[in-house]
mmCIF file of C-alpha atoms in Angstrom:
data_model
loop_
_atom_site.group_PDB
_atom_site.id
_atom_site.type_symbol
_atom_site.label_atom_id
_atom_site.label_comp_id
_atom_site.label_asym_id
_atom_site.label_seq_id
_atom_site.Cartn_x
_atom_site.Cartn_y
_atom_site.Cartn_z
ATOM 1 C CA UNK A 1 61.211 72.163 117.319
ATOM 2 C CA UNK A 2 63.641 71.500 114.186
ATOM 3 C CA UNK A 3 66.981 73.661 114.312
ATOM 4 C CA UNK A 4 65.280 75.367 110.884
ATOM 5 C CA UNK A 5 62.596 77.196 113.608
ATOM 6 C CA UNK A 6 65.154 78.384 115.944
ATOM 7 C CA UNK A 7 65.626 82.369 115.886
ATOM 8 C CA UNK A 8 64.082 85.202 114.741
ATOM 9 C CA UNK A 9 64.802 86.951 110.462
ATOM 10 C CA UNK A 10 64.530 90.451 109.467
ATOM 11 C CA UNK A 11 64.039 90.494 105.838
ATOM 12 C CA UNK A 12 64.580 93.978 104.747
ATOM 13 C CA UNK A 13 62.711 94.327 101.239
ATOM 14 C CA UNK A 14 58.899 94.615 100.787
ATOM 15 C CA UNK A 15 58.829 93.399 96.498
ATOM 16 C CA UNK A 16 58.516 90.465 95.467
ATOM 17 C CA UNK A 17 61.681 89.225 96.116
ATOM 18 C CA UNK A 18 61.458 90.604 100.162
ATOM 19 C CA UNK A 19 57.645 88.491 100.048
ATOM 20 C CA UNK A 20 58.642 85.495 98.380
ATOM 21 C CA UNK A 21 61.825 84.824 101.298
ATOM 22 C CA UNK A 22 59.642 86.327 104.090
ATOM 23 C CA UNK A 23 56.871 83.706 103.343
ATOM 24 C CA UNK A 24 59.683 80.655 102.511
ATOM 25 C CA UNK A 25 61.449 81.174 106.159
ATOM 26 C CA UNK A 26 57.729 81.046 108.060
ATOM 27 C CA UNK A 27 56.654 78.228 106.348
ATOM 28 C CA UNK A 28 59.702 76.700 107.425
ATOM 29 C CA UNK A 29 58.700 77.860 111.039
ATOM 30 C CA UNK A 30 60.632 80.660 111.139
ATOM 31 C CA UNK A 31 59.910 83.844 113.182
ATOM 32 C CA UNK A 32 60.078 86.449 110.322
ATOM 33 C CA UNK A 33 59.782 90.521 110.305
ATOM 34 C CA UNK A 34 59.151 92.365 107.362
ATOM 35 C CA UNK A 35 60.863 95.816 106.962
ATOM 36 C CA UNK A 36 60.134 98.120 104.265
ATOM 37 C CA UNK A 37 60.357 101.176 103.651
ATOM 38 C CA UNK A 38 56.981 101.604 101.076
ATOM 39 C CA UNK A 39 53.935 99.551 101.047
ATOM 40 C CA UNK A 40 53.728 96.866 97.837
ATOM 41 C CA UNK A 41 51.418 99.273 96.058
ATOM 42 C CA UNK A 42 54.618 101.711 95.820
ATOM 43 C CA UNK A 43 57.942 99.209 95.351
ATOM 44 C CA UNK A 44 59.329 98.557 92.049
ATOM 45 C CA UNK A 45 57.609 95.197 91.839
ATOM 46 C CA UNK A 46 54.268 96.430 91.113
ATOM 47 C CA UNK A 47 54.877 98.389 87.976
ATOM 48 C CA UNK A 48 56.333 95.314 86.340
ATOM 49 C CA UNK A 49 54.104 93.933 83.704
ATOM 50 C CA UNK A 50 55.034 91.017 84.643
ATOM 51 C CA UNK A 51 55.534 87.781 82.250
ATOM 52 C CA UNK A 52 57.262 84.650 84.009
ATOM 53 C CA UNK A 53 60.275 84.586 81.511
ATOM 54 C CA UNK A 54 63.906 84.334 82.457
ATOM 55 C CA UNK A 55 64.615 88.080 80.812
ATOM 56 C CA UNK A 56 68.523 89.871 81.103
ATOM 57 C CA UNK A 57 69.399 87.891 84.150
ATOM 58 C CA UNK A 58 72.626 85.653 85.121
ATOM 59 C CA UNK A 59 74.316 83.338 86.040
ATOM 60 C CA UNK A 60 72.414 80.997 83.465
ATOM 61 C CA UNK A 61 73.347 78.072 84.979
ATOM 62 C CA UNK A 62 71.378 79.389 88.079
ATOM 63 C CA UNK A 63 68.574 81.307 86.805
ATOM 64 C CA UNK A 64 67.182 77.653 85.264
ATOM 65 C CA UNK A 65 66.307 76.522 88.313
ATOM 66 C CA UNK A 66 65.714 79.698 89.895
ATOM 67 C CA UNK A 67 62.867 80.059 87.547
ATOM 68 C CA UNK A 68 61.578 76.873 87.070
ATOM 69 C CA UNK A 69 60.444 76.643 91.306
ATOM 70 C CA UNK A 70 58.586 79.915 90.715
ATOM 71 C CA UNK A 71 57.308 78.470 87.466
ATOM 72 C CA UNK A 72 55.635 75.682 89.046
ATOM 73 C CA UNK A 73 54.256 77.773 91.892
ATOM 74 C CA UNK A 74 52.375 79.800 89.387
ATOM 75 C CA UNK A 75 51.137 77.267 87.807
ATOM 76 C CA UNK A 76 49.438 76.251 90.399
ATOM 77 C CA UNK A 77 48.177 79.831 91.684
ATOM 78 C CA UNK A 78 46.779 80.275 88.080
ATOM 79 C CA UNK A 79 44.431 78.179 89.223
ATOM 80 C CA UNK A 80 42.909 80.733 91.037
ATOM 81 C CA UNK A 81 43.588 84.236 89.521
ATOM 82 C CA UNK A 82 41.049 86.730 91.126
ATOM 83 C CA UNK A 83 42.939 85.795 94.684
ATOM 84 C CA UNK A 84 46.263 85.450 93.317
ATOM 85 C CA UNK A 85 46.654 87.898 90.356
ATOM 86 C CA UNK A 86 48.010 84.778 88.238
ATOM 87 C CA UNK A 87 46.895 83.567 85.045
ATOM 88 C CA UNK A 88 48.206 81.484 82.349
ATOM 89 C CA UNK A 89 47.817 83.394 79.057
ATOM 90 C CA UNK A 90 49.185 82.362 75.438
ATOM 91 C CA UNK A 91 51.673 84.661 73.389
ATOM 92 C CA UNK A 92 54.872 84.931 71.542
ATOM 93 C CA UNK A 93 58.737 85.983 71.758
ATOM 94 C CA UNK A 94 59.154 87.009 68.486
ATOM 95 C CA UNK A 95 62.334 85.958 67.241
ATOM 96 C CA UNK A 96 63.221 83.651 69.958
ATOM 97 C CA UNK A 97 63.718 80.218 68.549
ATOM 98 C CA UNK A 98 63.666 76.635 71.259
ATOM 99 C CA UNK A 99 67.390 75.943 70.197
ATOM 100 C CA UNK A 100 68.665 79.332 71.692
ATOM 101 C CA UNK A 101 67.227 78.725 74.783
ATOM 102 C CA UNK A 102 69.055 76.518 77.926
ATOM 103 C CA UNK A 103 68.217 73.450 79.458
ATOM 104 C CA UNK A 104 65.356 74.505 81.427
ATOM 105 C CA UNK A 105 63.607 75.134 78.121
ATOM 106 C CA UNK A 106 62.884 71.482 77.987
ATOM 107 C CA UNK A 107 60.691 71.364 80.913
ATOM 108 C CA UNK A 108 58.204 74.393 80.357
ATOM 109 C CA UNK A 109 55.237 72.666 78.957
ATOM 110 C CA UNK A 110 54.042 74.347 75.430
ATOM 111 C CA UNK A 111 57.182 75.907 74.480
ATOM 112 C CA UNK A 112 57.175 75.607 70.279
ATOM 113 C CA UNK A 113 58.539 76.906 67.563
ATOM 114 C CA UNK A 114 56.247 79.245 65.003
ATOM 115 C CA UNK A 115 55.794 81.354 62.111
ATOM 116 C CA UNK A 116 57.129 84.346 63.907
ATOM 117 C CA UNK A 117 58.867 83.490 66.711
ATOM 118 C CA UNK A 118 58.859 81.183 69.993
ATOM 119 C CA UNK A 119 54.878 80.639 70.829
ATOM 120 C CA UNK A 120 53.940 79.648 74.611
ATOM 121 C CA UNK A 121 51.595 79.756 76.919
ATOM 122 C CA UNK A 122 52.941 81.422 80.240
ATOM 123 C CA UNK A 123 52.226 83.205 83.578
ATOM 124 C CA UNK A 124 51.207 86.586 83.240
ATOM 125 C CA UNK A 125 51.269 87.977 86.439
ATOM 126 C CA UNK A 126 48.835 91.197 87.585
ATOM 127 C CA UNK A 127 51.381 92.661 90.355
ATOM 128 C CA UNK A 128 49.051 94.703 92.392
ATOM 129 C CA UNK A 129 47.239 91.919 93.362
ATOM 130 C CA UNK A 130 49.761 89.417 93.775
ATOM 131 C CA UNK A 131 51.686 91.481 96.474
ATOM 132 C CA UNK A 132 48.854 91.646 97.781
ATOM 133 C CA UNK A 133 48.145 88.396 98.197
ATOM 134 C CA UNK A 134 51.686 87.689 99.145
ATOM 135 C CA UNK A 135 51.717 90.057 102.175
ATOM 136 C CA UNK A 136 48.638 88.993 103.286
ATOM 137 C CA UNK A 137 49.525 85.208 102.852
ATOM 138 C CA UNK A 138 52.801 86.266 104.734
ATOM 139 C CA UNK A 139 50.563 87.845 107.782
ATOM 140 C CA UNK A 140 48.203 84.821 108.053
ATOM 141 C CA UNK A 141 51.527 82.966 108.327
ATOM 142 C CA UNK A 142 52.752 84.935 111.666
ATOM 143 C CA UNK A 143 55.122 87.249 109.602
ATOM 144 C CA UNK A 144 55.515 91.035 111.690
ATOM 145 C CA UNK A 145 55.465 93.970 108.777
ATOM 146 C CA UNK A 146 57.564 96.822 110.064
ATOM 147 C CA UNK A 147 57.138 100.104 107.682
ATOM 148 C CA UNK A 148 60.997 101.715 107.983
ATOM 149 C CA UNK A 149 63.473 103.213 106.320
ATOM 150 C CA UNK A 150 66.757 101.099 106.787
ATOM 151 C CA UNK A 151 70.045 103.654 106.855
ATOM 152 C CA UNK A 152 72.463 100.976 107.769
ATOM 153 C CA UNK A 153 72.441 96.714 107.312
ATOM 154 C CA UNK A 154 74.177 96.972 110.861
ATOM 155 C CA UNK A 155 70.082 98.389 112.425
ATOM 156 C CA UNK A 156 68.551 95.112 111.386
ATOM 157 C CA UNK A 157 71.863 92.819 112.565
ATOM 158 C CA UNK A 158 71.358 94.671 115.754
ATOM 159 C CA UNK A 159 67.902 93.097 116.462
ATOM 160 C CA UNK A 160 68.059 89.570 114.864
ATOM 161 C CA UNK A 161 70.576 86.781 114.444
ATOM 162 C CA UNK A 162 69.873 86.282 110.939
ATOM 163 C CA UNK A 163 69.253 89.415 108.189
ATOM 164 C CA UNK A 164 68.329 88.775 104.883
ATOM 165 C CA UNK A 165 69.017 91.792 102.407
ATOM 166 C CA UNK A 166 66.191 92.372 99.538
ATOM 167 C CA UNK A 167 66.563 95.789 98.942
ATOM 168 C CA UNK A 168 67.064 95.656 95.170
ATOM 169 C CA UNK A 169 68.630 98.627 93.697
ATOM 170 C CA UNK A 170 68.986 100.024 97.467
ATOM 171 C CA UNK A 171 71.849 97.476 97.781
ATOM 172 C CA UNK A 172 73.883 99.763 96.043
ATOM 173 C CA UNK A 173 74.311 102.105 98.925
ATOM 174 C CA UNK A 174 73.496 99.734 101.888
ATOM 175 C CA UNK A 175 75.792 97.042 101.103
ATOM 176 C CA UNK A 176 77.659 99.116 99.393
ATOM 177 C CA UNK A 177 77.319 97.260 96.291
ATOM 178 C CA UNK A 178 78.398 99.505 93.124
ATOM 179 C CA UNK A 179 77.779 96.672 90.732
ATOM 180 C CA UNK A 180 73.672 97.366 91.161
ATOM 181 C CA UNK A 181 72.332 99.905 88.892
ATOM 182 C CA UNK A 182 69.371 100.938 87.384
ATOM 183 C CA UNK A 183 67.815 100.083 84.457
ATOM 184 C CA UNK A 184 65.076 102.394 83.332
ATOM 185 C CA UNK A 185 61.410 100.777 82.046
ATOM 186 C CA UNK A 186 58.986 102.679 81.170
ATOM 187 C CA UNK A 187 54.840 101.500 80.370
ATOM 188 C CA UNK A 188 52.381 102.870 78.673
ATOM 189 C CA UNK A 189 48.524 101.585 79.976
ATOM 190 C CA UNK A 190 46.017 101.640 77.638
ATOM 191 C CA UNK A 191 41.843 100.679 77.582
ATOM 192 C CA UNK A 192 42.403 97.165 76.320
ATOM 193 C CA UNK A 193 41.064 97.315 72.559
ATOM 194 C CA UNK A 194 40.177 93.252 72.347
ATOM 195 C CA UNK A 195 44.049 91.812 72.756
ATOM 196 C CA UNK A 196 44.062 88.483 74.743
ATOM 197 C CA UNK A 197 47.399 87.482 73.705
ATOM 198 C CA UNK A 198 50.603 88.903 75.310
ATOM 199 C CA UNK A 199 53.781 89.867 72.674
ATOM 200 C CA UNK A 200 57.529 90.602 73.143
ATOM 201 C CA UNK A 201 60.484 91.321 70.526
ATOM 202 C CA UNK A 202 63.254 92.224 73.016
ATOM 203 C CA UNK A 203 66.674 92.819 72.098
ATOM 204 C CA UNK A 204 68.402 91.933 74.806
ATOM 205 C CA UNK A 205 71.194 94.584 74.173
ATOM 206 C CA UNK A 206 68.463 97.507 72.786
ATOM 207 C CA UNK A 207 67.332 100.127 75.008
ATOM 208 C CA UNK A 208 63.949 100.357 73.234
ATOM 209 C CA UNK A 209 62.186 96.952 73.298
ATOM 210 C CA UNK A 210 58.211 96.121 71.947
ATOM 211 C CA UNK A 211 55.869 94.208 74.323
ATOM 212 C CA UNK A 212 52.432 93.899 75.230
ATOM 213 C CA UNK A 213 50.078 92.016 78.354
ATOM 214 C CA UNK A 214 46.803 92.049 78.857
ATOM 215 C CA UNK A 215 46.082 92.692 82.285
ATOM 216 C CA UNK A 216 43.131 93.097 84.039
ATOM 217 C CA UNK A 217 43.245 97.241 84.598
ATOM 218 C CA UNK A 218 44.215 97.516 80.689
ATOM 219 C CA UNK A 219 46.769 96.035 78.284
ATOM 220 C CA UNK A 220 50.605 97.299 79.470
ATOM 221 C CA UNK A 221 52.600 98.749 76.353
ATOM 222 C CA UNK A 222 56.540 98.697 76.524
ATOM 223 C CA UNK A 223 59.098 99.183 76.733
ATOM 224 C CA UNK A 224 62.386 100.406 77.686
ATOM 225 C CA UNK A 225 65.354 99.370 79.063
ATOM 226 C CA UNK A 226 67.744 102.126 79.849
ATOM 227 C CA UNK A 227 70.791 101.568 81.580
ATOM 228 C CA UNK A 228 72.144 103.519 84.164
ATOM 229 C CA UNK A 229 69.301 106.216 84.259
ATOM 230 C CA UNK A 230 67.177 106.589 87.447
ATOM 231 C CA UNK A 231 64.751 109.117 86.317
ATOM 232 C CA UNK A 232 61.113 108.168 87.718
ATOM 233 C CA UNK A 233 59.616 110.846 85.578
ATOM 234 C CA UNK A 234 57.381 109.349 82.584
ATOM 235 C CA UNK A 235 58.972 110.715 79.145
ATOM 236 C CA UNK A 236 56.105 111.438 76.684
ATOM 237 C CA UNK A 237 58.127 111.176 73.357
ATOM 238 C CA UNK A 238 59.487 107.138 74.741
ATOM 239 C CA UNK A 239 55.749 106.971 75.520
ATOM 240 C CA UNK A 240 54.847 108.001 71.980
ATOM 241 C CA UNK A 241 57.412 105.973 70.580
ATOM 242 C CA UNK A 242 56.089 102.783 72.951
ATOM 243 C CA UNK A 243 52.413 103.176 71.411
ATOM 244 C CA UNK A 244 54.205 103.654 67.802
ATOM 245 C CA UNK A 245 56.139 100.437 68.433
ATOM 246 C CA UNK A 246 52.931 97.974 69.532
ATOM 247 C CA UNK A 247 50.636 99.233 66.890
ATOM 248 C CA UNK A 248 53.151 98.262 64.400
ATOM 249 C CA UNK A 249 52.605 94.741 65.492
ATOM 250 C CA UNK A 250 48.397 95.262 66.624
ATOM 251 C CA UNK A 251 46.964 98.459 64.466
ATOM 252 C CA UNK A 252 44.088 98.541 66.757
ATOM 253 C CA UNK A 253 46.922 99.810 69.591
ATOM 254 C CA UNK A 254 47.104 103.457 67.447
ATOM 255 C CA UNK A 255 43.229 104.029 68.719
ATOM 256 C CA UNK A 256 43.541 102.944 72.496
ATOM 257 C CA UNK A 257 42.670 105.269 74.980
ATOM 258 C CA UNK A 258 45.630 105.994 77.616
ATOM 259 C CA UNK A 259 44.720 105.097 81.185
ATOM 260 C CA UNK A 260 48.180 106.037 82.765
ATOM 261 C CA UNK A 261 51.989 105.756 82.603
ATOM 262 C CA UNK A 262 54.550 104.024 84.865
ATOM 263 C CA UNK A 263 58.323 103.979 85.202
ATOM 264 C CA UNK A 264 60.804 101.627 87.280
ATOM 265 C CA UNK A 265 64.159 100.823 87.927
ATOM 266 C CA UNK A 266 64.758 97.374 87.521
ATOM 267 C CA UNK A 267 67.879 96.546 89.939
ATOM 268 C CA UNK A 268 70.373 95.087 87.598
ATOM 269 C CA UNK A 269 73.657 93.423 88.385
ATOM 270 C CA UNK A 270 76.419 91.805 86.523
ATOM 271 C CA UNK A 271 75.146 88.644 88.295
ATOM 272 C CA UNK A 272 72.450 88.245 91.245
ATOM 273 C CA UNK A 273 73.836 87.673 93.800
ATOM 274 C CA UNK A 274 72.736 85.314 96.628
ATOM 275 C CA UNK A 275 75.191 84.550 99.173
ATOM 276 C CA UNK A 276 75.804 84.494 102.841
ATOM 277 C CA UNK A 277 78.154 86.266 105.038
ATOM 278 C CA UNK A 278 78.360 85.453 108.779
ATOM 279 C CA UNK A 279 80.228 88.755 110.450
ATOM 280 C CA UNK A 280 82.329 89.103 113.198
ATOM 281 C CA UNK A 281 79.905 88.896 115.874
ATOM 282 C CA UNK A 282 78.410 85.994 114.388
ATOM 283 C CA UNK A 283 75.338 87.226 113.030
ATOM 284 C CA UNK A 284 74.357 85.786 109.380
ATOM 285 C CA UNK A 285 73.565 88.154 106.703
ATOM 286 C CA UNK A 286 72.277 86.953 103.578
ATOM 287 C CA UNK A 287 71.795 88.659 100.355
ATOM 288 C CA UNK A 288 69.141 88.241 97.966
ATOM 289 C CA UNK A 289 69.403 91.496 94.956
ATOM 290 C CA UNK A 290 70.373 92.224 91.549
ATOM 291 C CA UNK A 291 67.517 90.210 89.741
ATOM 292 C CA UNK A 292 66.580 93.387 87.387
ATOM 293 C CA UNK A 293 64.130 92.673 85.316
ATOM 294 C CA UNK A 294 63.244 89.468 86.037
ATOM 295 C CA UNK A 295 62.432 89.037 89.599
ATOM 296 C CA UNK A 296 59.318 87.739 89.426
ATOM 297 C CA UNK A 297 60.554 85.113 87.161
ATOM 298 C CA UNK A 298 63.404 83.678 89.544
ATOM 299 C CA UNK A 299 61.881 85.109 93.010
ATOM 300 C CA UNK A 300 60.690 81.849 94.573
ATOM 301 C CA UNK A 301 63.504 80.091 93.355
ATOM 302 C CA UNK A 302 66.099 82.636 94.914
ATOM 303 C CA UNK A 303 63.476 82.583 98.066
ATOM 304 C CA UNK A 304 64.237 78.894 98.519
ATOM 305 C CA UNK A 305 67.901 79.393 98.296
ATOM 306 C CA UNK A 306 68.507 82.680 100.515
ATOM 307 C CA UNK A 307 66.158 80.709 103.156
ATOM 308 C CA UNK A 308 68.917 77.910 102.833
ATOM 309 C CA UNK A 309 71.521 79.884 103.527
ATOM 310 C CA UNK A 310 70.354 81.567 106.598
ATOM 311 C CA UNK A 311 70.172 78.055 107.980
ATOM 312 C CA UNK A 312 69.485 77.421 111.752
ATOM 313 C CA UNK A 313 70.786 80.924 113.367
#
């Protein structure tokens, strides 16, 4: 046995960010328990829309990398989207152009300039089923899912050597860590009228941004992103406005039948923030949080990492 598969983790965090670590430490032969509070059909990760693109996140000369590991594993999960939720679907950033864009750019296959904007062909990612299939991968792997509701860091570093903190926007009052916040989306699902191509325009600095992805259940309309509010309730004039918005770009939008509505709080920071801390008694804690909107874009990436850091406790 290799020091890596000495010791037992508690990662507390059941999104995407809590799956993607739990299932990096056990297939490096760690022992690994889950603990979350909801199950994935109720965390913040499955009402993301979710397109692989690295969206209001820093440091950039991180969140390359970062997303280019998850990148690749989608790529390869694509291959099989009914088990995975993960397919590879063309669209376009409107008004994104390749030479605004970093380094990592260069190595996402497709990328290219058109008439309206930055054209690609990307993951599009159908959440519900992919945490799914990412808790279930993690049980057939020998990870232990707890359902609980963590008060304190100091509960978890009192059963394990090694803690790795996933909690997203609850960092902000286990760490504490003031710097997380929310930022408000809100979706509007419609019956899918015929679109097979996804769209954004997204104003990085705009609270109201345009986007649409068809998923399986019905093509997601956004969005929003408002800073600082935490209301979960769905607001029917942004919805209106939403709708307005898409069918502006797709007129057959105006017609579509609503299925449902969903709200989130992406858990935005400054900078994410992945880092170790060993405390006094010599337990490691590592944090993984603050990837807001884009967590699905940089999780496996940040996975790798955070497993890294909790080295051979």
């Amino acid at each position: 046995m290799s020091s890596d598969e000495n010791g037992e983790v508690i990662v507390i965090g059941g999104g995407v960010i809590g799956w993607s670590t739990a299932l990096t430490l056990a297939w490096r032969g760690r022992r690994v328990r889950v603990w979350s509070r909801d199950p994935v059909e109720r965390t913040t990760s499955a009402v993301a829309g979710a397109l692989w693109w690295p969206y209001r996140i820093d440091p950039q000369d991180r969140v390359g990398p970062w997303s280019l590991r998850s990148l690749r594993l989608y790529e390869e999960w694509a291959a099989r989207p009914d088990e995975t939720g993960v397919r590879m679907v063309e669209g376009v950033h409107a008004g994104t152009r390749l030479d605004g864009l970093g380094s990592w750019a260069s190595e996402v296959a497709g990328l290219r300039d058109a008439a309206h904007g930055l054209a690609a062909r990307l993951p599009l990612i159908d959440m519900p089923v992919h945490l799914r299939r990412l808790r279930d991968a993690a049980q057939e792997a020998g990870v232990v899912v707890e359902t609980r509701t963590v008060r304190s860091l100091d509960e978890a570093l009192a059963e394990a050597p090694a803690v790795v903190n996933c909690t997203g926007l609850g960092a902000r009052e286990l760490v504490p860590d003031p710097a997380v916040r929310p930022v408000r989306g809100q979706l509007v699902v419609v019956r899918n009228p015929g679109v097979r191509t996804w769209y954004t325009a997204a104003d990085e600095h705009a609270e109201a941004t345009t986007y649409f992805f068809p998923q399986p259940g019905g093509l997601i309309l956004g969005g929003t992103a408002q800073d600082g509010d935490g209301s979960l309730e769905p607001d029917p004039a942004v919805a209106a406005a939403i709708v307005r918005r898409c069918a502006a770009v797709r007129p057959e939008i105006a017609g579509a039948r609503v299925l449902g509505h969903r709200v989130g709080l992406r858990p935005a920071r400054t900078e994410v923030r992945v880092e170790r801390e060993t405390t006094a008694s010599g337990q490691v804690l590592v944090h993984n949080y603050g990837h807001g909107g884009a967590g699905v874009t940089v999780a496996w990436g940040c996975a790798e990492e955070a497993a890294g850091l909790v080295g051979s406790v």
